[in-house]
mmCIF file of C-alpha atoms in Angstrom:
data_model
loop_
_atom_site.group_PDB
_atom_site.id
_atom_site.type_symbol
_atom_site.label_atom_id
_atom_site.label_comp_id
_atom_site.label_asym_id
_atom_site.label_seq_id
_atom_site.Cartn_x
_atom_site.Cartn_y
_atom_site.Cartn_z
ATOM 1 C CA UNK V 1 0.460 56.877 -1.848
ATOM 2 C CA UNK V 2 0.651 53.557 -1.426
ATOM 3 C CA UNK V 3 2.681 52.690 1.821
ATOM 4 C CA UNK V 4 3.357 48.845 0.912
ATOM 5 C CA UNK V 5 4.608 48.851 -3.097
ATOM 6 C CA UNK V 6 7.822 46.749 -0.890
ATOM 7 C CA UNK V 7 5.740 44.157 0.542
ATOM 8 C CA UNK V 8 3.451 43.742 -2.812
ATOM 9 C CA UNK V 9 7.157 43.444 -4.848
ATOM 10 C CA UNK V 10 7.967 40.663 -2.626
ATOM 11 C CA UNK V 11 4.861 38.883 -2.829
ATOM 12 C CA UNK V 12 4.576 39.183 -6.260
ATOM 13 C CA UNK V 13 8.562 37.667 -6.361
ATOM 14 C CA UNK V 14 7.338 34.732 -4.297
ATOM 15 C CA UNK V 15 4.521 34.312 -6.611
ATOM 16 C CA UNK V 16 7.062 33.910 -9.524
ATOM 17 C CA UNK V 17 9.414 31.930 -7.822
ATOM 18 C CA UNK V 18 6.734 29.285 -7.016
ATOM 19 C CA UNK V 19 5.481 29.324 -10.652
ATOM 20 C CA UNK V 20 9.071 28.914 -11.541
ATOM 21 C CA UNK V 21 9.056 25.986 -9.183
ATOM 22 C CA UNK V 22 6.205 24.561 -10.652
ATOM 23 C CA UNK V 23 7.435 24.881 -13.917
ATOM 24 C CA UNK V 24 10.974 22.888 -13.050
ATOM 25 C CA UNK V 25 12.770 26.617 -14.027
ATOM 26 C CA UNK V 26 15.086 28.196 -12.239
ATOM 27 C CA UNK V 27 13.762 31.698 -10.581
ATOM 28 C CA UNK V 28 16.318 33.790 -12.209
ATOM 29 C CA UNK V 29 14.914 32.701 -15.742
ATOM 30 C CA UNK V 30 11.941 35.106 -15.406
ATOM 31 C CA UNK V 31 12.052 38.977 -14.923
ATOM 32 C CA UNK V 32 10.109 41.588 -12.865
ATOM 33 C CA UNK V 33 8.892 44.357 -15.348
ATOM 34 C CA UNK V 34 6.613 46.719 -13.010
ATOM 35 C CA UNK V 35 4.230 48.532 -14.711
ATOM 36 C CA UNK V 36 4.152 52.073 -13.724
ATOM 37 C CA UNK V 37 1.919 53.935 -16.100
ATOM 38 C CA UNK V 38 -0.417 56.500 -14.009
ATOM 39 C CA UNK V 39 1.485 56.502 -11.015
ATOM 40 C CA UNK V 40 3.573 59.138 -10.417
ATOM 41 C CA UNK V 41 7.531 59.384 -9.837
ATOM 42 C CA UNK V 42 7.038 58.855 -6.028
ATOM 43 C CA UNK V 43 5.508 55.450 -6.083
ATOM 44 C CA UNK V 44 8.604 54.290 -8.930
ATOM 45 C CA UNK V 45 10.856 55.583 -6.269
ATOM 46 C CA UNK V 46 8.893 53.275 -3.206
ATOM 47 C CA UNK V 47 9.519 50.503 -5.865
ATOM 48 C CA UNK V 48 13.255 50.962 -7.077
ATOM 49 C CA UNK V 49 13.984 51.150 -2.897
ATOM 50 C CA UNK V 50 12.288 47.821 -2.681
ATOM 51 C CA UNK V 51 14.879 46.615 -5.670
ATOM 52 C CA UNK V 52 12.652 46.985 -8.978
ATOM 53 C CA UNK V 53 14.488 48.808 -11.356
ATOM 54 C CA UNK V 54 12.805 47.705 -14.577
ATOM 55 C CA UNK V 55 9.458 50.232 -15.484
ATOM 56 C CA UNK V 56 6.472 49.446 -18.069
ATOM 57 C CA UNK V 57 4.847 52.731 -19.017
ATOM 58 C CA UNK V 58 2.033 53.078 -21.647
ATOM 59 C CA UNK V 59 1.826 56.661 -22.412
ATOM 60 C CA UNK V 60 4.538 58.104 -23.842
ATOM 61 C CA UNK V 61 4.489 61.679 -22.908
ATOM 62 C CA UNK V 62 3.343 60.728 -19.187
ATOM 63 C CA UNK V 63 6.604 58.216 -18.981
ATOM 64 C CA UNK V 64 8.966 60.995 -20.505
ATOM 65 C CA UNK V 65 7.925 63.646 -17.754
ATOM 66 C CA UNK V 66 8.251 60.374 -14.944
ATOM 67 C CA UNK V 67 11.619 59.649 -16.547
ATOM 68 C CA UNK V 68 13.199 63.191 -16.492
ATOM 69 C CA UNK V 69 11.802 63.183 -12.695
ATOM 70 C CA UNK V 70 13.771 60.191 -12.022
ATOM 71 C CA UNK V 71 17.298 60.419 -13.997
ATOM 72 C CA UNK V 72 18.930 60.367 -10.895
ATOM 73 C CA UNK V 73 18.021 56.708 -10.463
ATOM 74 C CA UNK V 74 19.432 53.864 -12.527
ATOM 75 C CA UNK V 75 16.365 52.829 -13.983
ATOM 76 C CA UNK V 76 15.183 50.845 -16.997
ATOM 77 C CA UNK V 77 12.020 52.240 -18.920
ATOM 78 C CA UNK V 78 10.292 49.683 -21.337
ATOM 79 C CA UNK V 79 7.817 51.105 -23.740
ATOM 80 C CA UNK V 80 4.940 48.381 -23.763
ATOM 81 C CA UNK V 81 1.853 50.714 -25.275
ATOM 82 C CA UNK V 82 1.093 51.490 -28.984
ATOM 83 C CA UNK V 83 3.149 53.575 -30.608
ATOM 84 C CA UNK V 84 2.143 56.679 -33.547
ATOM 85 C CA UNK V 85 4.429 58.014 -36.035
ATOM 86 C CA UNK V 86 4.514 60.720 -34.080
ATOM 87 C CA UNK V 87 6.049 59.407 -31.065
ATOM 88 C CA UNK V 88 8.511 57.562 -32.338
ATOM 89 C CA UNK V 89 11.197 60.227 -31.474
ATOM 90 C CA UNK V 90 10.379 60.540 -27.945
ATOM 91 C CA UNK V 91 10.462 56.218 -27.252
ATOM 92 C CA UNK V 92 14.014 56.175 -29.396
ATOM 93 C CA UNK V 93 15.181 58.914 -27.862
ATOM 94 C CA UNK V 94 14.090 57.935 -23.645
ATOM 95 C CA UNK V 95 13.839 54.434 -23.630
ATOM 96 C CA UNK V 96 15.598 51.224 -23.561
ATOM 97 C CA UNK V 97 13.424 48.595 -24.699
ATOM 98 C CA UNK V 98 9.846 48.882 -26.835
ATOM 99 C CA UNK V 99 7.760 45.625 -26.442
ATOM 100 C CA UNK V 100 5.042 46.701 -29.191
ATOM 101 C CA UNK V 101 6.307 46.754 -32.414
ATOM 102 C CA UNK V 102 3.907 45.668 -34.524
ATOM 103 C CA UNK V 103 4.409 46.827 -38.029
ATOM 104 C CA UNK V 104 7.512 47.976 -39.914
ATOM 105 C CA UNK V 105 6.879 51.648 -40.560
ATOM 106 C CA UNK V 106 7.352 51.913 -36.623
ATOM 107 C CA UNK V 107 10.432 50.177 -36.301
ATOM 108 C CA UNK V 108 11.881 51.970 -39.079
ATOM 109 C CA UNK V 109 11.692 55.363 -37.759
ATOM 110 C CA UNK V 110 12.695 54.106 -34.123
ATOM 111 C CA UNK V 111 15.622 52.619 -35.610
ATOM 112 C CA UNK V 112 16.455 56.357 -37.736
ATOM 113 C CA UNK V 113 15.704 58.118 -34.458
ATOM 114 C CA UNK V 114 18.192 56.597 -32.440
ATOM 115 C CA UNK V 115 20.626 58.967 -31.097
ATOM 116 C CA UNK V 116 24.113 57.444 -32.130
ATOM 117 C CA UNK V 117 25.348 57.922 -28.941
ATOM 118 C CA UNK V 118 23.135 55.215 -27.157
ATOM 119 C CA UNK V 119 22.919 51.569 -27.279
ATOM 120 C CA UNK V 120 20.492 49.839 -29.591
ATOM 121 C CA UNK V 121 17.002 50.328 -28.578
ATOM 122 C CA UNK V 122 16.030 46.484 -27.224
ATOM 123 C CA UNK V 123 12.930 45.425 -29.236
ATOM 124 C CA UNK V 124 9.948 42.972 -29.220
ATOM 125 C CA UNK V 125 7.148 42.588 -31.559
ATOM 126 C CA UNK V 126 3.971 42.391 -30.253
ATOM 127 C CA UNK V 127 1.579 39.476 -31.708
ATOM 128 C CA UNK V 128 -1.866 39.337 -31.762
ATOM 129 C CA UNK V 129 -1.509 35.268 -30.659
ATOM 130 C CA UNK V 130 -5.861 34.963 -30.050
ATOM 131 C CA UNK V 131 -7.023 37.087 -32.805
ATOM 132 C CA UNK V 132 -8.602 39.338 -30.784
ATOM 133 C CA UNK V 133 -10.567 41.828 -33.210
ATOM 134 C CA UNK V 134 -9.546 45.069 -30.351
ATOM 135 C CA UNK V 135 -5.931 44.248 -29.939
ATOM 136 C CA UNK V 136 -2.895 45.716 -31.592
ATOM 137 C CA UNK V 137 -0.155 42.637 -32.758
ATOM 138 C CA UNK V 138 1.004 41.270 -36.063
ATOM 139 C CA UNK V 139 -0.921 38.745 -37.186
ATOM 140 C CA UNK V 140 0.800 35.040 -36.485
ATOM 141 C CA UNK V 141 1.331 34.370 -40.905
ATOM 142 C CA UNK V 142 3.027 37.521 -41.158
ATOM 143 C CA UNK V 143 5.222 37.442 -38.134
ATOM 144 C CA UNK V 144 8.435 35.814 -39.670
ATOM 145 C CA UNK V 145 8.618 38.718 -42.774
ATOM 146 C CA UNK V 146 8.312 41.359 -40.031
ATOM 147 C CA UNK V 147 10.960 39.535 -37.347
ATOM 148 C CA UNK V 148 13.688 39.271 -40.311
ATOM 149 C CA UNK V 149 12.862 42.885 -41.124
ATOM 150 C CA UNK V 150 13.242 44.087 -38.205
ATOM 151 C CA UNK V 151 16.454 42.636 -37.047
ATOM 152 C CA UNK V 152 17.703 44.020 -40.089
ATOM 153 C CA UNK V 153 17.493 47.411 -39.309
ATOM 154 C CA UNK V 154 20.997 49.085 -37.755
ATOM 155 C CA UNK V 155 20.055 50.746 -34.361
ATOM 156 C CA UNK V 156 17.441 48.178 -33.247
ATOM 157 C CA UNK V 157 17.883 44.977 -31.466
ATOM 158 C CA UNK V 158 15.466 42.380 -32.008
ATOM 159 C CA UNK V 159 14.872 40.193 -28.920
ATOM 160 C CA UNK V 160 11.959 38.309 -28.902
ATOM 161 C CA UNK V 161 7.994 38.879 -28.571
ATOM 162 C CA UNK V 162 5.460 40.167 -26.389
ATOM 163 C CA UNK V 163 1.640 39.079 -25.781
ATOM 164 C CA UNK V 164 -1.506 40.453 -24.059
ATOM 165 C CA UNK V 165 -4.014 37.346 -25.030
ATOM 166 C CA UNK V 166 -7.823 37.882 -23.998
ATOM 167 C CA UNK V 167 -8.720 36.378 -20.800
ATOM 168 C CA UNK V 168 -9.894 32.994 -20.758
ATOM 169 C CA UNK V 169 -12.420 31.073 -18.858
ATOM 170 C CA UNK V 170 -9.854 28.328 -16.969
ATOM 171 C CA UNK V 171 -5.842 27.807 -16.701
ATOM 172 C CA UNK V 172 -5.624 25.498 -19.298
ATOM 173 C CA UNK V 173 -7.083 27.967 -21.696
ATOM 174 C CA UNK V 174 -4.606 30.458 -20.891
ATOM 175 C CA UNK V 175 -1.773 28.172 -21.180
ATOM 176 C CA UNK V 176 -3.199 27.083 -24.334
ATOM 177 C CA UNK V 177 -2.550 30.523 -25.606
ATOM 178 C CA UNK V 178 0.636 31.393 -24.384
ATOM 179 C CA UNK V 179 1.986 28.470 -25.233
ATOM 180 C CA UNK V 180 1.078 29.519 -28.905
ATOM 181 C CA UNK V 181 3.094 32.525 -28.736
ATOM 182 C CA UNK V 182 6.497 30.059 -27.222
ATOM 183 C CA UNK V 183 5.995 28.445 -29.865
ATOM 184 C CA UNK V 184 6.044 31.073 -32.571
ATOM 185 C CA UNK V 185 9.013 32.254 -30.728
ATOM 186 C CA UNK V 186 10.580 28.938 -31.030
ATOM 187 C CA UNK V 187 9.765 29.045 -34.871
ATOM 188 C CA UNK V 188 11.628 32.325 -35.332
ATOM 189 C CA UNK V 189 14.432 30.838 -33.141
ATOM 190 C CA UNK V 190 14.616 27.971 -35.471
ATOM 191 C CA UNK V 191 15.219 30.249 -38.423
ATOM 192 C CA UNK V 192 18.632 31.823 -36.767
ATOM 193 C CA UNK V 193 17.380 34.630 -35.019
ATOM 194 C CA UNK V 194 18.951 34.696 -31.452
ATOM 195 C CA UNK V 195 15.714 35.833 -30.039
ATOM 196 C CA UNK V 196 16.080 35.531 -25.302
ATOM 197 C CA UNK V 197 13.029 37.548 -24.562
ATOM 198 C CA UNK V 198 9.199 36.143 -24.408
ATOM 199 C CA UNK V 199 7.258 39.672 -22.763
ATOM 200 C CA UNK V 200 4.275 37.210 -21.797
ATOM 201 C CA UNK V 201 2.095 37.493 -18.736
ATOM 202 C CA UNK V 202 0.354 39.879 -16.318
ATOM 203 C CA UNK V 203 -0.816 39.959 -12.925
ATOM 204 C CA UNK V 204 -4.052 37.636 -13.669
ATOM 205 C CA UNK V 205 -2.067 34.944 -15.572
ATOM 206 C CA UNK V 206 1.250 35.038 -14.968
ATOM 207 C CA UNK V 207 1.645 31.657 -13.469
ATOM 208 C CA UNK V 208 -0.001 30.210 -16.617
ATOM 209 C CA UNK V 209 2.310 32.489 -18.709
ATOM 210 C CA UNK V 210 5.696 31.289 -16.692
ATOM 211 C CA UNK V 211 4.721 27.275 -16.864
ATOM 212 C CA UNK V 212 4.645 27.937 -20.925
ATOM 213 C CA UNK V 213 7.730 29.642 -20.780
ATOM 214 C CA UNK V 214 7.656 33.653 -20.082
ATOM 215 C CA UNK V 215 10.864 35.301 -19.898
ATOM 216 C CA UNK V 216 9.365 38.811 -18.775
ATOM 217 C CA UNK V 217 6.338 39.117 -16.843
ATOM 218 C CA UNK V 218 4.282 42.532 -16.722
ATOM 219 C CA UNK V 219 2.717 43.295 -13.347
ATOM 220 C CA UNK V 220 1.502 46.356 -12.590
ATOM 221 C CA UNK V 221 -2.017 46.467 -10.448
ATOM 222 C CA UNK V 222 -0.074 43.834 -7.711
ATOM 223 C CA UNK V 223 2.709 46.170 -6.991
ATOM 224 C CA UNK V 224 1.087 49.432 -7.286
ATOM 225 C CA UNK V 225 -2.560 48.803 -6.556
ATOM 226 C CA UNK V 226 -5.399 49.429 -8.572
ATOM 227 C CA UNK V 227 -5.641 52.749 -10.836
#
């Protein structure tokens, strides 16, 4: 197990609070999401110690077993991996926030699946910002039908969008792209929806991500090493 998830959680915190620097933004304006997925309950327990209590996990099954290992801990579990019909249940039943939505037939049956007795299930729609032929994401044209759609619907909560852009060759290339996605979210803003949340950046850009305006960063092989 990895002895020093604490130190890599600070450095990684430095890290952000110099991009935030950078940027002219205040540090609080950007949050920690530490990915978890593959690790096991242990090393999400070295990290919540070291004052992480937001978790990223991919695969759904793996994160519900991880979560019932750690109820004991006041925890929040973001779903940020694709999501099949049938696993909706499971994400609106065990977590608080899904970053991927990316077409309507999901976010319907999250929204029907969530138990009445919690909170809205906090929401982003992924975007495929690049056009990247692999990678899941609503297309940019058809982002604004699926945003009002989805803040429709009664036990979701629609707060903002989420990215994973190819890599690009230099900095300015990556900020190019992310700052895309702000402003799509800034489009969708303009159009009443009270969107907070921009899920944008990962360990290898998230200084790029943060000067275009990231609200959420993902990091996962910085605090927990590689897989």
């Amino acid at each position: 197990m990895n002895t020093s998830i604490a130190d890599n959680i600070a450095r990684v915190r430095a890290q952000m609070a110099a991009a935030c620097q950078s940027a002219g933004r205040a540090p609080d304006s950007v949050q920690l999401l530490a990915v978890s997925k593959t690790w096991g309950p242990e090393a999400v327990r070295q990290a919540h110690a070291a004052g992480q209590t937001a978790f990223g996990e991919n695969y759904i099954q793996e994160a519900v077993d991880k979560i019932g290992a750690l109820k004991d801990l006041p925890l929040q579990w973001h779903c940020i991996g694709p999501i099949q019909s049938n696993k909706t249940r499971l994400v609106a039943e065990y977590f608080d926030w899904v970053h991927s939505i990316d077409r309507l037939k999901i976010a319907q049956r999250l929204s029907d699946q969530r138990p009445a007795q919690l909170p809205p299930l906090q929401v982003c729609i992924q975007v495929n910002v690049d056009g990247g032929e692999t990678k899941s994401g609503v297309n940019p044209p058809d982002l604004a039908a699926l945003a009002q759609a989805v803040a429709a619907l009664p036990r979701l909560q629609l707060r903002g969008l989420m990215t994973i852009p190819e890599p690009a060759e230099t900095d300015a290339q990556m900020r190019a792209v992310h700052r895309q996605a702000k402003d799509l979210f800034e489009q969708l803003r303009a159009h009443g929806l009270p969107l907070d949340t921009l899920s944008m950046g990962m360990s290898a850009d998230m200084a790029a991500a943060i000067a275009e305006g990231s609200t959420m960063v993902r990091v996962g092989t910085a605090i927990f090493g590689k897989r």
